[in-house]
Amino acid sequence: MQSSLEVNYMDRPIEHKTKFRKKHLWLVAGGIFILLIAWYLIFSDKSAKLNVEKDKISIEKVFKGQFKNYISVTGTVEPITTIYLDAMEGGRVEEIIAEEGVMVKKGETLIKLRNTALILEISNYEALVSRTTNELRQARLMMEQQNLNLKSQILDLKYDILKRTRVYKNNQILFKQNHISREEFENSREQYELAKQKLELLKETQRQDSIYRNVQVNSLEKSVQRMQHNLILVNQRLESLNFKAPVSGELASLDLEVGQVLRKGQRIGQINILDSYKMRVAIDEYFISKVSRNLTGLCDFSGQLYKSVITKIYPEVTGGKFYADMVFVDRVPSSIKIGQTSRIRLELGTPKIVTLIPRGGFYQSTGGQWVFVVDSLEKTAIKRSITLGAQNPKFYEVLKGLEPGEKVVVSSYDNFGNAEKLILK
């Protein structure tokens, strides 16, 4: 009886306690699962990730150091001055005296031309000058003759006045003594007055004629002077058919053939003045606002550096580049040759201490607006916005976004797509 009761008692409580515990366990498990989902949705990293092999990228450290603001450009050696040769007169090439590449002296004849039309034109002009000169000579002769003729007339008239003066004064006396009539007296007085008026008129005629003749002669003299001056220029045109070197130097080019017909002003060659040399430098148009005259640069010739300075800037941009001329300051390379090229370190400003990041392929992908910053364990790299300033062939100046000691991926980002986080393996 007792054992039966014990069995019944034990069976009933155990069955009820087991059912209660299973119910609560499912509730707890469901709550934990919901919390995990909520935590994942709220706190998990949902940024785009990309696995990258660390040995296939370049990682560099950001540091603080001296930044030298310079660019590396290429310069080509040119003569300090180039004189271009243009035909002063057109004509047919009769003879080529000098050859390309030789040294010529100022005034040395290089080529001889022939221009029959110019020779005829000069002959006609010389004849015109001769005729005008003869006209001037004739005008002067006529002026002298007319002047002498008027002087002779004045002398005759003065002599006539003297006679009429005597007659008039004698008639005055005779008239007072009633020896002559009034008519005779008045006639002598009128002739005397008329002679004086004729003398004044003749003097005025002489004065007016002298003025006219002087104007005529002066005009002819000026005309002759102009024509003689023009004749000198015309003869110079004739002399220019024997084309001479305007300066001493190297005849760099003379592209002509015997029998070739040249136009007036046609380019026929050039002379290089080899007293010194300059560098014609090609510079990327990005730096056009930063390059100015008097900036210095170091030119590399056979491992030696030579200082040069910008003396002229050509603002026209061609093919994404503009050009500048640089001349050597202290010394010129001894073995320099025209056409030789050199790398030039062109200084754009004075050195300064700033935060620096090494150059790399990332700039082409980001434009310098952001980089991947690597954590201290080099396990991940996170995208971060930055601001860069000046640059040189080795470094970028960091204005904002990075601190010295941080590490960044500086190699190209072209294969990273839209990833915002790199998992480094």
XYZ file of C-alpha atoms in Angstrom, residues 187-425:
239
model
C 53.783 167.333 -116.920
C 57.311 167.162 -115.463
C 55.923 166.654 -111.949
C 53.582 163.806 -113.074
C 56.393 162.058 -114.919
C 58.551 162.321 -111.783
C 55.777 160.855 -109.573
C 55.057 158.115 -112.104
C 58.706 157.061 -112.170
C 58.777 156.754 -108.380
C 55.615 154.577 -108.424
C 57.094 152.378 -111.132
C 60.194 151.871 -108.962
C 58.087 150.757 -105.988
C 56.078 148.447 -108.206
C 59.228 146.931 -109.679
C 60.669 146.357 -106.211
C 57.432 144.602 -105.118
C 57.568 142.512 -108.287
C 61.134 141.555 -107.448
C 60.121 140.587 -103.902
C 57.110 138.507 -104.989
C 59.077 136.819 -107.756
C 61.846 135.973 -105.298
C 59.327 134.365 -102.926
C 57.759 132.344 -105.733
C 61.114 131.230 -107.106
C 62.350 130.259 -103.617
C 59.219 128.168 -102.973
C 59.634 126.485 -106.333
C 63.320 125.781 -105.773
C 62.794 124.594 -102.194
C 60.076 122.217 -103.367
C 62.330 120.829 -106.064
C 65.232 120.526 -103.612
C 63.085 118.520 -101.171
C 61.825 116.371 -104.000
C 65.374 115.698 -105.160
C 66.487 114.925 -101.595
C 63.647 112.420 -101.164
C 64.377 110.832 -104.499
C 68.087 110.593 -103.747
C 67.290 108.995 -100.381
C 64.913 106.599 -102.117
C 67.588 105.914 -104.676
C 69.881 104.768 -101.872
C 67.149 102.395 -100.683
C 66.565 101.212 -104.225
C 70.274 100.513 -104.646
C 70.158 98.628 -101.346
C 67.419 96.492 -102.862
C 69.770 95.769 -105.712
C 72.562 94.946 -103.283
C 70.231 92.625 -101.358
C 70.213 90.324 -104.371
C 73.618 89.338 -102.984
C 72.197 88.000 -99.723
C 74.678 88.557 -96.875
C 74.847 87.230 -93.318
C 73.288 89.800 -90.931
C 75.319 88.467 -87.958
C 78.213 86.161 -87.236
C 77.338 82.630 -86.167
C 76.565 79.100 -87.293
C 74.588 78.759 -90.513
C 72.157 76.217 -89.097
C 70.060 75.808 -92.233
C 69.920 77.053 -95.827
C 67.232 75.157 -97.708
C 67.814 76.316 -101.309
C 68.586 74.957 -104.762
C 70.208 76.730 -107.725
C 67.482 77.915 -110.108
C 64.866 78.102 -107.362
C 62.670 81.212 -107.476
C 62.237 82.990 -104.133
C 59.411 85.248 -103.071
C 60.104 88.458 -101.182
C 59.996 87.667 -97.437
C 60.361 83.896 -97.947
C 62.185 82.071 -95.101
C 65.431 80.629 -96.457
C 67.340 79.574 -93.339
C 68.655 80.572 -89.934
C 71.865 81.510 -88.128
C 72.516 80.397 -84.549
C 74.520 82.733 -82.331
C 76.627 80.407 -80.177
C 77.866 82.897 -77.579
C 75.770 80.965 -75.061
C 72.846 78.531 -74.839
C 69.368 78.356 -73.340
C 66.925 75.591 -72.432
C 63.464 75.464 -74.014
C 61.362 73.813 -71.278
C 58.004 72.048 -71.719
C 55.753 72.430 -68.633
C 52.359 70.886 -67.904
C 49.534 73.439 -68.225
C 48.492 72.642 -64.603
C 51.420 74.798 -63.436
C 50.845 77.775 -65.757
C 49.667 80.005 -62.895
C 52.573 78.951 -60.667
C 55.427 79.534 -63.107
C 56.865 83.045 -63.434
C 60.045 84.732 -64.584
C 63.185 84.457 -62.406
C 62.266 81.014 -61.017
C 65.415 78.886 -60.760
C 66.075 75.299 -61.726
C 68.879 72.739 -61.730
C 69.781 71.124 -65.067
C 71.422 67.706 -65.085
C 74.218 67.205 -67.644
C 76.306 64.035 -67.297
C 75.564 63.851 -63.578
C 76.508 67.482 -62.881
C 73.985 70.148 -61.915
C 73.935 73.604 -63.548
C 71.812 76.470 -62.249
C 69.446 78.210 -64.670
C 66.705 80.829 -64.443
C 63.476 81.444 -66.386
C 63.786 84.542 -68.594
C 60.767 84.173 -70.886
C 57.392 82.400 -70.740
C 55.283 81.492 -73.769
C 51.651 81.468 -72.473
C 50.202 79.600 -75.452
C 49.185 76.048 -74.481
C 49.767 73.303 -77.050
C 49.009 69.651 -76.395
C 48.471 70.299 -72.677
C 51.847 72.030 -72.283
C 53.292 75.529 -72.386
C 56.925 76.530 -72.848
C 59.526 78.700 -71.131
C 63.129 79.717 -71.817
C 65.801 79.225 -69.144
C 69.365 80.564 -69.339
C 72.383 79.346 -67.398
C 73.374 81.574 -64.485
C 76.921 80.777 -63.383
C 78.400 78.415 -65.945
C 77.472 76.546 -69.108
C 78.167 72.802 -69.607
C 81.348 72.415 -71.628
C 80.108 69.568 -73.821
C 76.635 70.982 -74.471
C 75.097 70.424 -77.914
C 72.087 71.963 -79.637
C 69.141 69.553 -79.467
C 70.437 67.804 -76.349
C 67.823 67.195 -73.620
C 68.130 67.431 -69.851
C 65.949 66.803 -66.817
C 65.411 70.022 -64.874
C 64.330 70.382 -61.262
C 62.301 73.594 -61.406
C 61.753 75.262 -58.017
C 58.240 76.703 -57.512
C 58.739 78.033 -53.967
C 60.855 77.996 -50.818
C 61.088 74.775 -48.703
C 58.728 74.389 -45.686
C 57.943 71.821 -42.966
C 54.574 70.136 -43.603
C 52.776 66.781 -43.362
C 53.749 64.627 -46.337
C 52.485 61.550 -48.124
C 54.524 59.752 -50.801
C 53.245 59.936 -54.369
C 51.487 56.915 -55.811
C 48.892 55.648 -58.234
C 46.006 56.415 -55.845
C 45.960 60.043 -57.021
C 44.814 59.079 -60.515
C 41.856 57.193 -59.001
C 40.798 59.671 -56.319
C 42.094 63.026 -57.499
C 43.643 63.350 -54.045
C 40.214 63.670 -52.363
C 40.375 60.452 -50.325
C 42.649 57.522 -49.431
C 42.504 54.131 -47.694
C 43.977 54.490 -44.184
C 45.518 51.296 -42.789
C 45.016 50.331 -39.129
C 47.958 49.827 -36.776
C 47.897 46.019 -37.217
C 47.675 46.333 -41.021
C 44.590 44.108 -41.080
C 42.147 46.581 -42.628
C 42.134 49.873 -44.550
C 39.244 52.348 -44.272
C 38.294 54.979 -46.847
C 38.838 58.537 -45.533
C 38.428 62.011 -47.079
C 41.549 64.163 -47.195
C 42.748 67.476 -48.657
C 46.067 67.764 -50.495
C 48.026 70.893 -51.332
C 51.170 71.344 -53.374
C 53.061 68.421 -54.893
C 56.473 67.544 -56.231
C 57.711 64.423 -58.051
C 58.083 62.542 -54.719
C 55.477 63.823 -52.245
C 52.076 65.436 -51.762
C 51.486 68.087 -49.126
C 48.665 67.020 -46.744
C 46.451 69.902 -45.626
C 43.717 67.966 -43.827
C 42.605 64.400 -43.027
C 45.848 62.632 -42.081
C 48.265 62.770 -39.164
C 51.975 61.894 -39.066
C 52.484 58.197 -38.238
C 49.348 56.956 -40.002
C 49.697 54.522 -42.889
C 47.902 54.737 -46.215
C 47.599 52.651 -49.362
C 49.375 54.673 -52.071
C 49.199 52.237 -54.990
C 46.439 52.387 -57.610
C 42.797 51.977 -56.527
C 41.553 51.030 -59.985
C 40.763 47.438 -58.955
C 38.976 48.330 -55.704
C 35.640 49.281 -57.288
C 33.240 50.881 -54.794
C 34.814 49.249 -51.712
C 34.967 51.418 -48.625
C 36.939 48.941 -46.547
C 39.803 46.680 -47.495
C 40.477 43.410 -45.699
C 44.225 42.905 -45.894
C 45.464 39.322 -46.066
